[in-house]
Amino acid sequence: MLTRIRHLITLMTLLGAALPLCGSTKVSLLTCHEGADIYQLEGHTALRIRDDRTGDHVVNWGLFDFDAPNFVYRFVKGETDYMAGAAPTPYFLEMYRREGRTVVEQELALTPQQSQRLMALIENNLRPENRVYRYNYVLDNCATRPLALIEQAIGDTLTFRDGGALDNSLTSTFRNAMRSYHTNYPWYQFGIDLALGSGIDRPITYREASFAPVSLQAMLREAYLPDDSPLVISTDTLVQGSPDVILPPTPWYLTPLFWGILVALCSLAVSMCQIRRRAPSTMSRIFDTILFSVNGIAGLILTFLIFVSVHEATSPNWLYLWLNPLCFIAAVAVWSKRLEKLLVCYQILNFALLIVLSVILIAGVQSANAAFYPLIAADAMRALSYLITCHREKASR
């Protein structure tokens, strides 16, 4: 697979560099609908260029190379370098036909002069020194780039008339739009809600909803040129995808919310036993070690994303009040009598921070995944049970 991707990148780059500016040109926007993999859930956008002399090619801005040095680390850090490239249209369509994904073509009503300007912009974008760009999931991606080039070619911005092309959930915030596309992938959305902070919870404009290719396709149906004529003159389905390409909904007993509630119920049972016994048990210590170790590991990930990563949306992340490296104190201190005071101090701070976080989430400063609430409650119950136990122990002395 990696060899195929590498060869595809080389082919598309060489073809792109060879696109000259000549002949009668037709330009279409291609929307490749969602696929089964998580990075395919919002679809993909490309431009189809049909020229009398150069042939029929597709240009897109969604290429990346897994074999690039330190790819995974640099991707997580936010140094997401994507590339532009071109390929023959039949080759491009065949890839999506094999994946069972629908491809829709929208032919654009560009004048010959505008088409040639767009060709010039694309040729410049495909040059080796220009083809790599710093990808941004919501602000600069495979959908926003073609849209920006189209507007550069016409010398003005398009007018989008919101006539109900998109659901309200797709135009409220970036996070809500993502949740709409990730409905059948709750664990993927759980990870996004964990890693990305309050930056993706701001209200977005109708235009900003175009970050998702399938939304851009719907928006173009109501897009108008400066002379008030429609941008799209025809729409055609080039590849009819399979209805089963998307995974079925996740069973309720495998969702993050179910497991979050289960953890909360276990925490409640352990806490009640501890308060009744007036002292921690081996079972409660094991439970706390597991719970707070997992929280601490999540805290280390958030530490990297907030303070090291250059992803714009990872900071600020108010979940850091709950998930941070200090959680390891509770995971370790429960086993040592000498660390009891440190554990109590931590749990006082922890409980206070959980209250602050709950207020922040309820106030809507940052939107939380539904599974976070029972997990936060589980943490709070363990903190409160230690504080009650220690208070009773001091009172009995």
mmCIF file of C-alpha atoms in Angstrom:
data_model
loop_
_atom_site.group_PDB
_atom_site.id
_atom_site.type_symbol
_atom_site.label_atom_id
_atom_site.label_comp_id
_atom_site.label_asym_id
_atom_site.label_seq_id
_atom_site.Cartn_x
_atom_site.Cartn_y
_atom_site.Cartn_z
ATOM 1 C CA MET A 1 0.000 0.000 0.000
ATOM 2 C CA LEU A 2 2.810 2.399 0.905
ATOM 3 C CA THR A 3 4.569 1.638 -2.375
ATOM 4 C CA ARG A 4 1.327 2.345 -4.248
ATOM 5 C CA ILE A 5 0.914 5.698 -2.483
ATOM 6 C CA ARG A 6 4.529 6.637 -3.190
ATOM 7 C CA HIS A 7 4.167 5.780 -6.888
ATOM 8 C CA LEU A 8 0.877 7.673 -7.067
ATOM 9 C CA ILE A 9 2.483 10.786 -5.591
ATOM 10 C CA THR A 10 5.333 10.600 -8.089
ATOM 11 C CA LEU A 11 2.948 10.123 -11.023
ATOM 12 C CA MET A 12 0.639 12.949 -9.986
ATOM 13 C CA THR A 13 3.510 15.344 -9.413
ATOM 14 C CA LEU A 14 5.104 14.635 -12.806
ATOM 15 C CA LEU A 15 1.779 14.978 -14.581
ATOM 16 C CA GLY A 16 1.000 18.168 -12.721
ATOM 17 C CA ALA A 17 4.303 19.746 -13.686
ATOM 18 C CA ALA A 18 3.530 18.959 -17.327
ATOM 19 C CA LEU A 19 0.165 20.762 -17.510
ATOM 20 C CA PRO A 20 0.610 23.608 -20.022
ATOM 21 C CA LEU A 21 -1.734 26.519 -20.505
ATOM 22 C CA CYS A 22 -3.478 26.000 -23.819
ATOM 23 C CA GLY A 23 -6.630 24.753 -25.508
ATOM 24 C CA SER A 24 -10.302 25.044 -24.659
ATOM 25 C CA THR A 25 -10.750 24.226 -20.988
ATOM 26 C CA LYS A 26 -13.639 22.901 -18.910
ATOM 27 C CA VAL A 27 -13.352 22.899 -15.140
ATOM 28 C CA SER A 28 -15.372 20.763 -12.756
ATOM 29 C CA LEU A 29 -15.293 20.212 -9.038
ATOM 30 C CA LEU A 30 -15.276 16.549 -8.037
ATOM 31 C CA THR A 31 -16.597 15.438 -4.657
ATOM 32 C CA CYS A 32 -15.613 11.983 -3.507
ATOM 33 C CA HIS A 33 -18.069 10.938 -0.842
ATOM 34 C CA GLU A 34 -17.275 9.326 2.474
ATOM 35 C CA GLY A 35 -15.409 6.039 2.799
ATOM 36 C CA ALA A 36 -14.944 3.484 5.543
ATOM 37 C CA ASP A 37 -11.644 4.822 6.918
ATOM 38 C CA ILE A 38 -11.760 7.579 9.515
ATOM 39 C CA TYR A 39 -9.834 10.051 7.339
ATOM 40 C CA GLN A 40 -12.450 9.566 4.599
ATOM 41 C CA LEU A 41 -15.561 10.407 6.617
ATOM 42 C CA GLU A 42 -15.879 14.004 5.350
ATOM 43 C CA GLY A 43 -15.113 13.013 1.773
ATOM 44 C CA HIS A 44 -12.520 14.466 -0.581
ATOM 45 C CA THR A 45 -12.453 17.309 -3.132
ATOM 46 C CA ALA A 46 -10.577 17.647 -6.421
ATOM 47 C CA LEU A 47 -10.678 19.729 -9.602
ATOM 48 C CA ARG A 48 -11.167 18.079 -12.973
ATOM 49 C CA ILE A 49 -9.488 19.874 -15.891
ATOM 50 C CA ARG A 50 -10.519 18.888 -19.433
ATOM 51 C CA ASP A 51 -8.454 20.573 -22.095
ATOM 52 C CA ASP A 52 -8.492 19.925 -25.862
ATOM 53 C CA ARG A 53 -4.719 19.584 -26.012
ATOM 54 C CA THR A 54 -3.626 18.359 -22.585
ATOM 55 C CA GLY A 55 -6.366 15.803 -22.035
ATOM 56 C CA ASP A 56 -8.439 14.980 -18.987
ATOM 57 C CA HIS A 57 -6.775 15.260 -15.560
ATOM 58 C CA VAL A 58 -7.738 15.580 -11.905
ATOM 59 C CA VAL A 59 -5.844 17.851 -9.539
ATOM 60 C CA ASN A 60 -6.193 17.465 -5.781
ATOM 61 C CA TRP A 61 -4.582 18.685 -2.575
ATOM 62 C CA GLY A 62 -4.925 15.594 -0.393
ATOM 63 C CA LEU A 63 -1.697 13.661 -0.966
ATOM 64 C CA PHE A 64 0.607 12.582 1.829
ATOM 65 C CA ASP A 65 3.430 10.079 2.103
ATOM 66 C CA PHE A 66 3.507 7.635 5.021
ATOM 67 C CA ASP A 67 7.158 6.914 4.225
ATOM 68 C CA ALA A 68 8.262 10.497 4.893
ATOM 69 C CA PRO A 69 10.759 10.688 7.786
ATOM 70 C CA ASN A 70 9.051 10.758 11.202
ATOM 71 C CA PHE A 71 5.647 11.007 9.522
ATOM 72 C CA VAL A 72 3.558 9.881 12.502
ATOM 73 C CA TYR A 73 5.380 12.074 15.036
ATOM 74 C CA ARG A 74 5.260 15.122 12.778
ATOM 75 C CA PHE A 75 1.576 14.530 12.008
ATOM 76 C CA VAL A 76 0.685 14.352 15.719
ATOM 77 C CA LYS A 77 2.826 17.411 16.401
ATOM 78 C CA GLY A 78 0.864 19.332 13.796
ATOM 79 C CA GLU A 79 3.508 19.465 11.095
ATOM 80 C CA THR A 80 1.057 17.965 8.624
ATOM 81 C CA ASP A 81 2.613 18.494 5.215
ATOM 82 C CA TYR A 82 0.272 17.566 2.365
ATOM 83 C CA MET A 83 0.914 17.846 -1.365
ATOM 84 C CA ALA A 84 -0.890 18.830 -4.530
ATOM 85 C CA GLY A 85 -0.749 16.519 -7.519
ATOM 86 C CA ALA A 86 -2.446 15.561 -10.781
ATOM 87 C CA ALA A 87 -3.483 12.257 -12.349
ATOM 88 C CA PRO A 88 -5.471 11.089 -15.389
ATOM 89 C CA THR A 89 -9.184 11.195 -14.604
ATOM 90 C CA PRO A 90 -9.832 7.478 -15.369
ATOM 91 C CA TYR A 91 -7.063 6.477 -12.966
ATOM 92 C CA PHE A 92 -8.448 8.781 -10.260
ATOM 93 C CA LEU A 93 -12.019 7.536 -10.664
ATOM 94 C CA GLU A 94 -10.962 3.894 -10.670
ATOM 95 C CA MET A 95 -9.461 4.270 -7.184
ATOM 96 C CA TYR A 96 -12.787 5.431 -5.800
ATOM 97 C CA ARG A 97 -14.744 2.840 -7.757
ATOM 98 C CA ARG A 98 -12.683 0.126 -6.074
ATOM 99 C CA GLU A 99 -13.357 1.688 -2.666
ATOM 100 C CA GLY A 100 -17.089 1.785 -3.365
ATOM 101 C CA ARG A 101 -17.263 5.561 -2.914
ATOM 102 C CA THR A 102 -19.554 7.892 -4.866
ATOM 103 C CA VAL A 103 -17.927 10.591 -6.998
ATOM 104 C CA VAL A 104 -20.060 13.581 -8.066
ATOM 105 C CA GLU A 105 -18.992 16.101 -10.717
ATOM 106 C CA GLN A 106 -20.164 19.733 -10.746
ATOM 107 C CA GLU A 107 -19.175 21.567 -13.928
ATOM 108 C CA LEU A 108 -18.339 25.212 -13.277
ATOM 109 C CA ALA A 109 -19.544 28.151 -15.371
ATOM 110 C CA LEU A 110 -16.126 29.755 -15.825
ATOM 111 C CA THR A 111 -15.306 31.934 -18.806
ATOM 112 C CA PRO A 112 -12.349 30.912 -21.025
ATOM 113 C CA GLN A 113 -10.277 33.674 -19.410
ATOM 114 C CA GLN A 114 -11.172 32.512 -15.913
ATOM 115 C CA SER A 115 -10.403 28.908 -16.818
ATOM 116 C CA GLN A 116 -6.987 29.889 -18.123
ATOM 117 C CA ARG A 117 -6.262 31.910 -14.982
ATOM 118 C CA LEU A 118 -7.229 28.890 -12.913
ATOM 119 C CA MET A 119 -4.920 26.710 -15.023
ATOM 120 C CA ALA A 120 -2.074 29.140 -14.414
ATOM 121 C CA LEU A 121 -2.711 29.086 -10.672
ATOM 122 C CA ILE A 122 -2.816 25.293 -10.650
ATOM 123 C CA GLU A 123 0.369 25.018 -12.688
ATOM 124 C CA ASN A 124 2.130 27.274 -10.223
ATOM 125 C CA ASN A 125 0.715 25.302 -7.288
ATOM 126 C CA LEU A 126 2.007 22.029 -8.768
ATOM 127 C CA ARG A 127 5.587 23.201 -9.110
ATOM 128 C CA PRO A 128 7.970 21.176 -6.896
ATOM 129 C CA GLU A 129 8.760 24.215 -4.778
ATOM 130 C CA ASN A 130 5.059 25.004 -4.216
ATOM 131 C CA ARG A 131 3.229 21.685 -4.120
ATOM 132 C CA VAL A 132 3.795 20.994 -0.394
ATOM 133 C CA TYR A 133 1.656 22.935 2.076
ATOM 134 C CA ARG A 134 0.925 22.871 5.793
ATOM 135 C CA TYR A 135 -2.426 21.117 6.049
ATOM 136 C CA ASN A 136 -5.017 22.377 8.537
ATOM 137 C CA TYR A 137 -7.994 20.112 9.186
ATOM 138 C CA VAL A 138 -10.607 22.881 9.133
ATOM 139 C CA LEU A 139 -8.930 25.985 7.698
ATOM 140 C CA ASP A 140 -6.644 24.828 4.887
ATOM 141 C CA ASN A 141 -7.366 21.450 3.358
ATOM 142 C CA CYS A 142 -8.323 19.582 0.194
ATOM 143 C CA ALA A 143 -11.684 21.406 0.023
ATOM 144 C CA THR A 144 -10.725 24.954 0.982
ATOM 145 C CA ARG A 145 -7.767 25.084 -1.431
ATOM 146 C CA PRO A 146 -9.739 24.451 -4.653
ATOM 147 C CA LEU A 147 -12.415 26.906 -3.492
ATOM 148 C CA ALA A 148 -9.780 29.578 -2.884
ATOM 149 C CA LEU A 149 -8.224 28.999 -6.330
ATOM 150 C CA ILE A 150 -11.618 29.251 -8.043
ATOM 151 C CA GLU A 151 -12.205 32.614 -6.389
ATOM 152 C CA GLN A 152 -8.732 33.809 -7.348
ATOM 153 C CA ALA A 153 -9.480 32.841 -10.940
ATOM 154 C CA ILE A 154 -12.751 34.807 -11.065
ATOM 155 C CA GLY A 155 -11.153 37.731 -9.222
ATOM 156 C CA ASP A 156 -13.881 37.927 -6.595
ATOM 157 C CA THR A 157 -15.567 35.938 -3.854
ATOM 158 C CA LEU A 158 -18.506 33.650 -4.474
ATOM 159 C CA THR A 159 -21.881 34.336 -2.915
ATOM 160 C CA PHE A 160 -23.371 31.445 -0.964
ATOM 161 C CA ARG A 161 -27.099 31.608 -0.401
ATOM 162 C CA ASP A 162 -28.084 29.508 2.573
ATOM 163 C CA GLY A 163 -31.282 27.952 1.348
ATOM 164 C CA GLY A 164 -31.190 24.940 3.621
ATOM 165 C CA ALA A 165 -28.457 23.065 1.770
ATOM 166 C CA LEU A 166 -26.854 22.159 5.097
ATOM 167 C CA ASP A 167 -28.296 21.020 8.399
ATOM 168 C CA ASN A 168 -27.891 23.374 11.336
ATOM 169 C CA SER A 169 -25.463 20.962 12.979
ATOM 170 C CA LEU A 170 -23.066 21.437 10.049
ATOM 171 C CA THR A 171 -23.004 25.220 10.374
ATOM 172 C CA SER A 172 -22.970 25.799 14.158
ATOM 173 C CA THR A 173 -19.422 24.841 15.200
ATOM 174 C CA PHE A 174 -16.600 22.799 13.728
ATOM 175 C CA ARG A 175 -17.022 20.186 16.471
ATOM 176 C CA ASN A 176 -20.741 19.744 15.812
ATOM 177 C CA ALA A 177 -20.064 19.378 12.102
ATOM 178 C CA MET A 178 -17.489 16.671 12.847
ATOM 179 C CA ARG A 179 -19.944 14.856 15.096
ATOM 180 C CA SER A 180 -22.484 14.768 12.281
ATOM 181 C CA TYR A 181 -20.008 13.073 9.983
ATOM 182 C CA HIS A 182 -18.689 10.698 12.669
ATOM 183 C CA THR A 183 -22.044 9.390 13.922
ATOM 184 C CA ASN A 184 -21.153 5.738 13.316
ATOM 185 C CA TYR A 185 -17.634 6.170 14.676
ATOM 186 C CA PRO A 186 -18.134 7.213 18.329
ATOM 187 C CA TRP A 187 -14.647 6.232 19.496
ATOM 188 C CA TYR A 188 -13.072 8.369 16.785
ATOM 189 C CA GLN A 189 -15.199 11.322 17.902
ATOM 190 C CA PHE A 190 -14.309 10.532 21.513
ATOM 191 C CA GLY A 191 -10.633 10.923 20.587
ATOM 192 C CA ILE A 192 -11.303 14.196 18.755
ATOM 193 C CA ASP A 193 -13.270 15.588 21.704
ATOM 194 C CA LEU A 194 -10.428 14.580 23.994
ATOM 195 C CA ALA A 195 -7.590 16.001 21.906
ATOM 196 C CA LEU A 196 -9.117 19.202 20.522
ATOM 197 C CA GLY A 197 -9.944 22.109 22.795
ATOM 198 C CA SER A 198 -12.394 24.967 22.846
ATOM 199 C CA GLY A 199 -11.093 26.474 19.587
ATOM 200 C CA ILE A 200 -13.372 24.255 17.500
ATOM 201 C CA ASP A 201 -16.435 25.254 19.573
ATOM 202 C CA ARG A 202 -16.662 28.812 18.293
ATOM 203 C CA PRO A 203 -19.565 29.674 15.985
ATOM 204 C CA ILE A 204 -18.571 29.286 12.353
ATOM 205 C CA THR A 205 -19.819 31.084 9.298
ATOM 206 C CA TYR A 206 -21.762 29.349 6.570
ATOM 207 C CA ARG A 207 -18.717 29.609 4.341
ATOM 208 C CA GLU A 208 -16.440 27.949 6.913
ATOM 209 C CA ALA A 209 -18.634 24.851 6.742
ATOM 210 C CA SER A 210 -16.984 24.236 3.352
ATOM 211 C CA PHE A 211 -14.039 22.615 5.172
ATOM 212 C CA ALA A 212 -15.903 19.321 4.668
ATOM 213 C CA PRO A 213 -15.949 18.257 0.996
ATOM 214 C CA VAL A 214 -19.467 16.825 1.111
ATOM 215 C CA SER A 215 -20.699 20.110 2.583
ATOM 216 C CA LEU A 216 -18.863 22.068 -0.108
ATOM 217 C CA GLN A 217 -20.675 20.060 -2.778
ATOM 218 C CA ALA A 218 -24.040 20.994 -1.268
ATOM 219 C CA MET A 219 -23.022 24.635 -0.878
ATOM 220 C CA LEU A 220 -21.946 24.950 -4.515
ATOM 221 C CA ARG A 221 -25.512 24.224 -5.578
ATOM 222 C CA GLU A 222 -26.325 27.645 -4.110
ATOM 223 C CA ALA A 223 -23.098 29.433 -5.065
ATOM 224 C CA TYR A 224 -23.283 32.447 -7.373
ATOM 225 C CA LEU A 225 -20.712 34.360 -9.415
ATOM 226 C CA PRO A 226 -20.284 38.158 -9.096
ATOM 227 C CA ASP A 227 -22.754 38.668 -11.982
ATOM 228 C CA ASP A 228 -25.369 36.726 -9.956
ATOM 229 C CA SER A 229 -25.298 33.705 -12.256
ATOM 230 C CA PRO A 230 -25.005 30.175 -10.815
ATOM 231 C CA LEU A 231 -21.482 28.792 -10.481
ATOM 232 C CA VAL A 232 -22.532 25.211 -11.253
ATOM 233 C CA ILE A 233 -24.076 24.583 -14.673
ATOM 234 C CA SER A 234 -24.455 20.791 -14.467
ATOM 235 C CA THR A 235 -24.123 17.949 -11.970
ATOM 236 C CA ASP A 236 -23.365 14.330 -12.788
ATOM 237 C CA THR A 237 -22.547 11.206 -10.781
ATOM 238 C CA LEU A 238 -19.396 9.696 -12.263
ATOM 239 C CA VAL A 239 -19.097 6.812 -9.814
ATOM 240 C CA GLN A 240 -22.050 5.303 -7.964
ATOM 241 C CA GLY A 241 -20.756 4.090 -4.640
ATOM 242 C CA SER A 242 -21.902 1.232 -2.467
ATOM 243 C CA PRO A 243 -24.452 1.995 0.281
ATOM 244 C CA ASP A 244 -22.512 -0.333 2.597
ATOM 245 C CA VAL A 245 -19.210 1.548 2.377
ATOM 246 C CA ILE A 246 -19.799 3.184 5.781
ATOM 247 C CA LEU A 247 -19.661 0.925 8.821
ATOM 248 C CA PRO A 248 -23.006 0.295 10.558
ATOM 249 C CA PRO A 249 -23.775 2.135 13.808
ATOM 250 C CA THR A 250 -21.706 1.010 16.783
ATOM 251 C CA PRO A 251 -23.748 -1.174 19.172
ATOM 252 C CA TRP A 252 -24.724 0.714 22.340
ATOM 253 C CA TYR A 253 -22.717 -1.657 24.537
ATOM 254 C CA LEU A 254 -19.521 -0.787 22.645
ATOM 255 C CA THR A 255 -19.873 3.001 22.739
ATOM 256 C CA PRO A 256 -17.740 5.293 24.925
ATOM 257 C CA LEU A 257 -20.867 6.436 26.789
ATOM 258 C CA PHE A 258 -21.730 2.899 27.876
ATOM 259 C CA TRP A 259 -18.211 2.240 29.147
ATOM 260 C CA GLY A 260 -18.097 5.643 30.817
ATOM 261 C CA ILE A 261 -21.301 4.834 32.717
ATOM 262 C CA LEU A 262 -19.874 1.412 33.640
ATOM 263 C CA VAL A 263 -16.736 3.034 35.065
ATOM 264 C CA ALA A 264 -18.894 5.494 37.029
ATOM 265 C CA LEU A 265 -20.974 2.662 38.496
ATOM 266 C CA CYS A 266 -17.827 0.785 39.503
ATOM 267 C CA SER A 267 -16.470 3.962 41.086
ATOM 268 C CA LEU A 268 -19.721 4.417 43.011
ATOM 269 C CA ALA A 269 -19.608 0.841 44.320
ATOM 270 C CA VAL A 270 -15.944 1.089 45.322
ATOM 271 C CA SER A 271 -16.498 4.480 46.987
ATOM 272 C CA MET A 272 -19.496 3.277 48.996
ATOM 273 C CA CYS A 273 -17.534 0.271 50.235
ATOM 274 C CA GLN A 274 -14.602 2.479 51.207
ATOM 275 C CA ILE A 275 -16.815 4.944 53.107
ATOM 276 C CA ARG A 276 -18.614 2.068 54.844
ATOM 277 C CA ARG A 277 -15.307 0.440 55.855
ATOM 278 C CA ARG A 278 -13.873 3.835 56.828
ATOM 279 C CA ALA A 279 -10.631 2.912 55.064
ATOM 280 C CA PRO A 280 -9.370 2.028 51.563
ATOM 281 C CA SER A 281 -9.342 -1.647 50.646
ATOM 282 C CA THR A 282 -7.078 -3.557 48.303
ATOM 283 C CA MET A 283 -9.885 -3.497 45.744
ATOM 284 C CA SER A 284 -10.249 0.297 45.955
ATOM 285 C CA ARG A 285 -6.482 0.762 45.658
ATOM 286 C CA ILE A 286 -6.349 -1.416 42.539
ATOM 287 C CA PHE A 287 -9.298 0.460 41.047
ATOM 288 C CA ASP A 288 -7.662 3.832 41.752
ATOM 289 C CA THR A 289 -4.337 2.735 40.326
ATOM 290 C CA ILE A 290 -6.003 1.725 37.072
ATOM 291 C CA LEU A 291 -8.330 4.744 36.901
ATOM 292 C CA PHE A 292 -5.765 7.417 37.697
ATOM 293 C CA SER A 293 -3.019 5.763 35.623
ATOM 294 C CA VAL A 294 -5.289 5.890 32.568
ATOM 295 C CA ASN A 295 -6.123 9.509 33.396
ATOM 296 C CA GLY A 296 -2.425 10.270 33.796
ATOM 297 C CA ILE A 297 -1.558 8.723 30.436
ATOM 298 C CA ALA A 298 -4.308 10.802 28.841
ATOM 299 C CA GLY A 299 -2.807 13.787 30.677
ATOM 300 C CA LEU A 300 0.599 13.124 29.134
ATOM 301 C CA ILE A 301 -0.988 13.066 25.680
ATOM 302 C CA LEU A 302 -2.780 16.351 26.368
ATOM 303 C CA THR A 303 0.468 17.847 27.690
ATOM 304 C CA PHE A 304 2.128 17.063 24.362
ATOM 305 C CA LEU A 305 -0.810 18.357 22.316
ATOM 306 C CA ILE A 306 -1.178 21.567 24.329
ATOM 307 C CA PHE A 307 2.455 22.546 24.902
ATOM 308 C CA VAL A 308 4.399 20.858 22.062
ATOM 309 C CA SER A 309 2.030 20.384 19.142
ATOM 310 C CA VAL A 310 1.497 23.277 16.751
ATOM 311 C CA HIS A 311 -2.067 22.220 15.961
ATOM 312 C CA GLU A 312 -4.168 25.349 16.391
ATOM 313 C CA ALA A 313 -7.166 23.520 17.860
ATOM 314 C CA THR A 314 -5.399 21.637 20.660
ATOM 315 C CA SER A 315 -5.052 24.640 22.956
ATOM 316 C CA PRO A 316 -6.671 25.799 25.121
ATOM 317 C CA ASN A 317 -8.146 22.495 26.233
ATOM 318 C CA TRP A 318 -10.027 22.763 29.519
ATOM 319 C CA LEU A 319 -9.999 18.992 29.971
ATOM 320 C CA TYR A 320 -6.463 19.506 31.264
ATOM 321 C CA LEU A 321 -8.042 20.452 34.601
ATOM 322 C CA TRP A 322 -9.110 16.802 34.816
ATOM 323 C CA LEU A 323 -6.563 14.882 32.755
ATOM 324 C CA ASN A 324 -2.983 15.854 33.574
ATOM 325 C CA PRO A 325 0.215 14.164 34.796
ATOM 326 C CA LEU A 326 -0.672 14.921 38.442
ATOM 327 C CA CYS A 327 -3.136 12.012 38.224
ATOM 328 C CA PHE A 328 -0.204 9.649 38.719
ATOM 329 C CA ILE A 329 0.013 10.901 42.320
ATOM 330 C CA ALA A 330 -3.298 9.231 43.120
ATOM 331 C CA ALA A 331 -2.304 6.103 41.214
ATOM 332 C CA VAL A 332 0.813 5.629 43.359
ATOM 333 C CA ALA A 333 0.105 7.303 46.716
ATOM 334 C CA VAL A 334 -2.795 4.966 47.593
ATOM 335 C CA TRP A 335 -0.260 2.227 48.350
ATOM 336 C CA SER A 336 1.874 4.197 50.804
ATOM 337 C CA LYS A 337 0.850 5.402 54.263
ATOM 338 C CA ARG A 338 3.669 7.935 54.174
ATOM 339 C CA LEU A 339 2.122 9.569 51.097
ATOM 340 C CA GLU A 340 -1.321 9.903 52.681
ATOM 341 C CA LYS A 341 -1.034 13.659 53.215
ATOM 342 C CA LEU A 342 0.117 14.149 49.626
ATOM 343 C CA LEU A 343 -2.828 12.053 48.415
ATOM 344 C CA VAL A 344 -5.305 14.109 50.465
ATOM 345 C CA CYS A 345 -3.861 17.379 49.169
ATOM 346 C CA TYR A 346 -4.067 16.090 45.612
ATOM 347 C CA GLN A 347 -7.657 14.930 45.990
ATOM 348 C CA ILE A 348 -8.715 18.290 47.473
ATOM 349 C CA LEU A 349 -7.172 20.044 44.463
ATOM 350 C CA ASN A 350 -8.556 17.418 42.093
ATOM 351 C CA PHE A 351 -12.102 17.727 43.413
ATOM 352 C CA ALA A 352 -11.981 21.523 43.193
ATOM 353 C CA LEU A 353 -10.687 21.406 39.604
ATOM 354 C CA LEU A 354 -13.390 18.924 38.616
ATOM 355 C CA ILE A 355 -16.040 21.323 39.891
ATOM 356 C CA VAL A 356 -14.479 24.168 37.894
ATOM 357 C CA LEU A 357 -14.322 21.976 34.787
ATOM 358 C CA SER A 358 -17.958 20.930 35.195
ATOM 359 C CA VAL A 359 -19.016 24.584 35.335
ATOM 360 C CA ILE A 360 -16.967 25.328 32.211
ATOM 361 C CA LEU A 361 -18.510 22.424 30.298
ATOM 362 C CA ILE A 362 -22.068 23.163 31.419
ATOM 363 C CA ALA A 363 -21.585 26.833 30.495
ATOM 364 C CA GLY A 364 -20.633 25.764 26.964
ATOM 365 C CA VAL A 365 -17.120 27.201 26.968
ATOM 366 C CA GLN A 366 -15.988 23.826 25.629
ATOM 367 C CA SER A 367 -18.290 21.121 24.340
ATOM 368 C CA ALA A 368 -17.742 17.761 25.993
ATOM 369 C CA ASN A 369 -18.268 14.278 24.676
ATOM 370 C CA ALA A 370 -21.238 12.647 26.413
ATOM 371 C CA ALA A 371 -18.923 9.952 27.803
ATOM 372 C CA PHE A 372 -16.833 12.546 29.660
ATOM 373 C CA TYR A 373 -19.523 13.309 32.232
ATOM 374 C CA PRO A 374 -19.723 9.833 33.843
ATOM 375 C CA LEU A 375 -15.923 9.586 33.736
ATOM 376 C CA ILE A 376 -15.585 12.944 35.489
ATOM 377 C CA ALA A 377 -18.175 11.778 38.016
ATOM 378 C CA ALA A 378 -16.158 8.594 38.606
ATOM 379 C CA ASP A 379 -13.060 10.690 39.328
ATOM 380 C CA ALA A 380 -14.996 13.012 41.629
ATOM 381 C CA MET A 381 -16.479 10.105 43.605
ATOM 382 C CA ARG A 382 -13.047 8.645 44.244
ATOM 383 C CA ALA A 383 -11.713 12.021 45.372
ATOM 384 C CA LEU A 384 -14.687 12.620 47.655
ATOM 385 C CA SER A 385 -14.509 9.138 49.200
ATOM 386 C CA TYR A 386 -10.873 9.711 50.220
ATOM 387 C CA LEU A 387 -11.676 13.083 51.721
ATOM 388 C CA ILE A 388 -14.592 11.631 53.713
ATOM 389 C CA THR A 389 -12.521 8.656 54.880
ATOM 390 C CA CYS A 390 -9.599 10.814 56.006
ATOM 391 C CA HIS A 391 -11.923 13.260 57.777
ATOM 392 C CA ARG A 392 -13.582 10.433 59.718
ATOM 393 C CA GLU A 393 -10.221 8.940 60.577
ATOM 394 C CA LYS A 394 -8.999 12.264 61.997
ATOM 395 C CA ALA A 395 -12.233 12.774 63.928
ATOM 396 C CA SER A 396 -11.919 9.363 65.573
ATOM 397 C CA ARG A 397 -8.394 9.993 66.860
#
